[in-house]
Amino acid sequence: MSRVMILILLVFLPLVAESAPGINLVTSAPTADGGQEYTLTIQIVLLMTVLTLLPGALLMMTSLARLLIVFHILRQAMGTHSAPPNQVIIGLAVFLTFFIMAPVFNEVFETAWVPYTNEEITQAVAFERARQPFHEFMLAQTRETDLALFTRLSGRETFESEEQVPFSVLMPAFATSEIKTGFQIGFLLFIPFLIVDLVVASILMSMGMMMLSPMIISLPFKIMLFILVDGWALLMGTLASSFYV
């Protein structure tokens, strides 16, 4: 977790003074009466601002949004309502996100963080190196139509190359594409469970048992179907491979 936070901080950390070897949390100055006046530097204020953006960055710059949408639609399709609970779904999505984003995190760590901590590169160079892997990952998952939409909304007709697409345009385009993809995968997952519900409802109506809720009868069959086909393994593998096709 600490490595992931470091990597995301590198991407979002504003370019502060390069000459400073570190961030001074508190500065002091002598007062007229011989005392000391302590103040927080602007750098720590900026750092705290960046920390508040970490949850949004993890959600909008990684695979987390797509995974959460798919898992919630799957639970709705199965009709289990609270099983698995939200904590399990979120935890599963977060750790699967770490697995999917591992190549990006490792590249940022090796090319940006390690050289920067060894004082081999400046903060500006580290920021650019950390930005590039995320930029490539997000661009690969973004639909051309969504990218064109936000490019047009930004007042630009087009960009000469993909590398020139700024994060201000890429991030909303990536988020829109991820939401679309998540709902598309969720729709495909919903179909077999919907068929089971329709079959059970038709059988109950033909038997004259219209007062009995079809959901009560179809739920164990849907759970059994999902288990027999090894649904969780298939779903995890499909979601992970969908980012690197």
CSV table of N, CA and C in Angstrom, one decimal, residues 52-110:
chain,number,residue,atom,x,y,z
A,52,THR,N,-5.7,14.3,-0.2
A,52,THR,CA,-7.2,14.2,-0.3
A,52,THR,C,-7.6,13.8,-1.7
A,53,LEU,N,-6.8,13.9,-2.7
A,53,LEU,CA,-7.1,13.5,-4.1
A,53,LEU,C,-6.8,12.0,-4.3
A,54,LEU,N,-6.1,11.3,-3.4
A,54,LEU,CA,-5.7,9.9,-3.6
A,54,LEU,C,-6.9,9.0,-3.9
A,55,PRO,N,-8.0,9.1,-3.1
A,55,PRO,CA,-9.1,8.1,-3.4
A,55,PRO,C,-9.6,8.4,-4.8
A,56,GLY,N,-9.8,9.6,-5.2
A,56,GLY,CA,-10.3,9.9,-6.5
A,56,GLY,C,-9.3,9.5,-7.6
A,57,ALA,N,-8.0,9.6,-7.3
A,57,ALA,CA,-7.0,9.2,-8.3
A,57,ALA,C,-7.0,7.7,-8.5
A,58,LEU,N,-7.2,7.0,-7.3
A,58,LEU,CA,-7.2,5.5,-7.4
A,58,LEU,C,-8.5,5.1,-8.1
A,59,LEU,N,-9.6,5.8,-8.0
A,59,LEU,CA,-10.8,5.4,-8.7
A,59,LEU,C,-10.8,5.8,-10.1
A,60,MET,N,-10.3,6.9,-10.5
A,60,MET,CA,-10.4,7.4,-11.9
A,60,MET,C,-9.2,7.2,-12.7
A,61,MET,N,-8.1,6.7,-12.2
A,61,MET,CA,-6.9,6.5,-13.0
A,61,MET,C,-6.5,5.1,-13.1
A,62,THR,N,-7.3,4.2,-12.5
A,62,THR,CA,-6.9,2.8,-12.5
A,62,THR,C,-8.2,2.0,-13.0
A,63,SER,N,-8.1,0.7,-12.8
A,63,SER,CA,-9.2,-0.2,-13.2
A,63,SER,C,-10.3,-0.3,-12.2
A,64,LEU,N,-10.2,0.4,-11.1
A,64,LEU,CA,-11.1,0.2,-10.0
A,64,LEU,C,-12.5,0.4,-10.3
A,65,ALA,N,-12.8,1.5,-11.1
A,65,ALA,CA,-14.2,1.8,-11.4
A,65,ALA,C,-14.9,0.7,-12.2
A,66,ARG,N,-14.2,0.2,-13.2
A,66,ARG,CA,-14.8,-0.9,-14.0
A,66,ARG,C,-15.1,-2.1,-13.1
A,67,LEU,N,-14.2,-2.5,-12.2
A,67,LEU,CA,-14.4,-3.7,-11.4
A,67,LEU,C,-15.6,-3.5,-10.4
A,68,LEU,N,-15.7,-2.3,-9.8
A,68,LEU,CA,-16.8,-2.1,-8.9
A,68,LEU,C,-18.1,-2.2,-9.6
A,69,ILE,N,-18.2,-1.6,-10.8
A,69,ILE,CA,-19.5,-1.6,-11.5
A,69,ILE,C,-19.9,-3.1,-11.8
A,70,VAL,N,-18.9,-3.8,-12.3
A,70,VAL,CA,-19.2,-5.2,-12.7
A,70,VAL,C,-19.6,-6.0,-11.5
A,71,PHE,N,-18.9,-5.9,-10.4
A,71,PHE,CA,-19.2,-6.7,-9.2
A,71,PHE,C,-20.6,-6.4,-8.6
A,72,HIS,N,-21.0,-5.1,-8.7
A,72,HIS,CA,-22.3,-4.7,-8.1
A,72,HIS,C,-23.4,-5.2,-9.1
A,73,ILE,N,-23.2,-5.1,-10.4
A,73,ILE,CA,-24.2,-5.6,-11.3
A,73,ILE,C,-24.4,-7.1,-11.2
A,74,LEU,N,-23.2,-7.8,-11.0
A,74,LEU,CA,-23.3,-9.3,-10.8
A,74,LEU,C,-24.1,-9.6,-9.5
A,75,ARG,N,-23.9,-8.9,-8.5
A,75,ARG,CA,-24.7,-9.2,-7.2
A,75,ARG,C,-26.1,-8.9,-7.4
A,76,GLN,N,-26.4,-7.8,-8.2
A,76,GLN,CA,-27.8,-7.5,-8.5
A,76,GLN,C,-28.5,-8.6,-9.4
A,77,ALA,N,-27.7,-9.1,-10.3
A,77,ALA,CA,-28.2,-10.1,-11.2
A,77,ALA,C,-28.5,-11.4,-10.5
A,78,MET,N,-27.6,-11.8,-9.6
A,78,MET,CA,-27.8,-13.0,-8.8
A,78,MET,C,-29.0,-12.9,-7.8
A,79,GLY,N,-29.3,-11.6,-7.4
A,79,GLY,CA,-30.4,-11.4,-6.5
A,79,GLY,C,-30.0,-11.7,-5.0
A,80,THR,N,-28.7,-11.7,-4.7
A,80,THR,CA,-28.3,-12.0,-3.3
A,80,THR,C,-28.3,-10.7,-2.5
A,81,HIS,N,-28.5,-9.5,-3.1
A,81,HIS,CA,-28.6,-8.2,-2.4
A,81,HIS,C,-27.4,-7.9,-1.5
A,82,SER,N,-27.2,-8.5,-0.5
A,82,SER,CA,-26.1,-8.2,0.4
A,82,SER,C,-25.0,-9.2,0.5
A,83,ALA,N,-25.0,-10.2,-0.4
A,83,ALA,CA,-23.9,-11.2,-0.4
A,83,ALA,C,-23.3,-11.3,-1.8
A,84,PRO,N,-22.0,-11.1,-1.9
A,84,PRO,CA,-21.1,-10.7,-0.8
A,84,PRO,C,-21.3,-9.2,-0.4
A,85,PRO,N,-21.0,-8.9,0.8
A,85,PRO,CA,-21.2,-7.5,1.3
A,85,PRO,C,-20.3,-6.5,0.6
A,86,ASN,N,-20.7,-5.2,0.8
A,86,ASN,CA,-19.9,-4.2,0.1
A,86,ASN,C,-18.5,-4.2,0.5
A,87,GLN,N,-18.1,-4.5,1.7
A,87,GLN,CA,-16.7,-4.5,2.2
A,87,GLN,C,-15.9,-5.5,1.4
A,88,VAL,N,-16.6,-6.7,1.1
A,88,VAL,CA,-15.9,-7.7,0.4
A,88,VAL,C,-15.7,-7.3,-1.1
A,89,ILE,N,-16.7,-6.8,-1.6
A,89,ILE,CA,-16.7,-6.3,-3.0
A,89,ILE,C,-15.6,-5.3,-3.2
A,90,ILE,N,-15.6,-4.3,-2.3
A,90,ILE,CA,-14.6,-3.2,-2.5
A,90,ILE,C,-13.2,-3.7,-2.3
A,91,GLY,N,-13.0,-4.6,-1.2
A,91,GLY,CA,-11.7,-5.2,-1.0
A,91,GLY,C,-11.2,-6.0,-2.2
A,92,LEU,N,-12.1,-6.8,-2.7
A,92,LEU,CA,-11.8,-7.6,-3.9
A,92,LEU,C,-11.4,-6.8,-5.1
A,93,ALA,N,-12.2,-5.7,-5.3
A,93,ALA,CA,-11.9,-4.8,-6.4
A,93,ALA,C,-10.5,-4.1,-6.2
A,94,VAL,N,-10.2,-3.7,-5.0
A,94,VAL,CA,-9.0,-2.9,-4.8
A,94,VAL,C,-7.8,-3.8,-5.0
A,95,PHE,N,-7.8,-5.1,-4.5
A,95,PHE,CA,-6.6,-5.9,-4.6
A,95,PHE,C,-6.5,-6.5,-6.0
A,96,LEU,N,-7.6,-6.6,-6.7
A,96,LEU,CA,-7.5,-7.0,-8.1
A,96,LEU,C,-7.0,-5.8,-9.0
A,97,THR,N,-7.3,-4.6,-8.5
A,97,THR,CA,-6.8,-3.4,-9.2
A,97,THR,C,-5.2,-3.4,-9.0
A,98,PHE,N,-4.7,-3.7,-7.8
A,98,PHE,CA,-3.3,-3.7,-7.6
A,98,PHE,C,-2.6,-4.8,-8.5
A,99,PHE,N,-3.3,-5.9,-8.7
A,99,PHE,CA,-2.8,-6.9,-9.6
A,99,PHE,C,-2.8,-6.5,-11.0
A,100,ILE,N,-3.8,-5.8,-11.5
A,100,ILE,CA,-3.9,-5.3,-12.9
A,100,ILE,C,-2.9,-4.2,-13.1
A,101,MET,N,-2.8,-3.3,-12.1
A,101,MET,CA,-2.0,-2.1,-12.3
A,101,MET,C,-0.5,-2.4,-11.9
A,102,ALA,N,-0.2,-3.6,-11.5
A,102,ALA,CA,1.2,-3.9,-11.1
A,102,ALA,C,2.3,-3.5,-12.1
A,103,PRO,N,2.1,-3.8,-13.4
A,103,PRO,CA,3.1,-3.3,-14.4
A,103,PRO,C,3.3,-1.8,-14.4
A,104,VAL,N,2.2,-1.1,-14.3
A,104,VAL,CA,2.3,0.4,-14.3
A,104,VAL,C,3.0,0.9,-13.0
A,105,PHE,N,2.6,0.3,-11.8
A,105,PHE,CA,3.2,0.7,-10.6
A,105,PHE,C,4.7,0.4,-10.5
A,106,ASN,N,5.0,-0.8,-11.0
A,106,ASN,CA,6.4,-1.2,-11.0
A,106,ASN,C,7.3,-0.3,-11.9
A,107,GLU,N,6.7,0.1,-13.1
A,107,GLU,CA,7.5,0.9,-14.0
A,107,GLU,C,7.7,2.3,-13.4
A,108,VAL,N,6.7,2.9,-12.7
A,108,VAL,CA,6.8,4.2,-12.1
A,108,VAL,C,7.8,4.1,-11.0
A,109,PHE,N,7.7,3.0,-10.2
A,109,PHE,CA,8.6,2.9,-9.0
A,109,PHE,C,10.1,2.8,-9.5
A,110,GLU,N,10.3,2.0,-10.5
A,110,GLU,CA,11.7,1.8,-11.0
A,110,GLU,C,12.3,3.0,-11.8
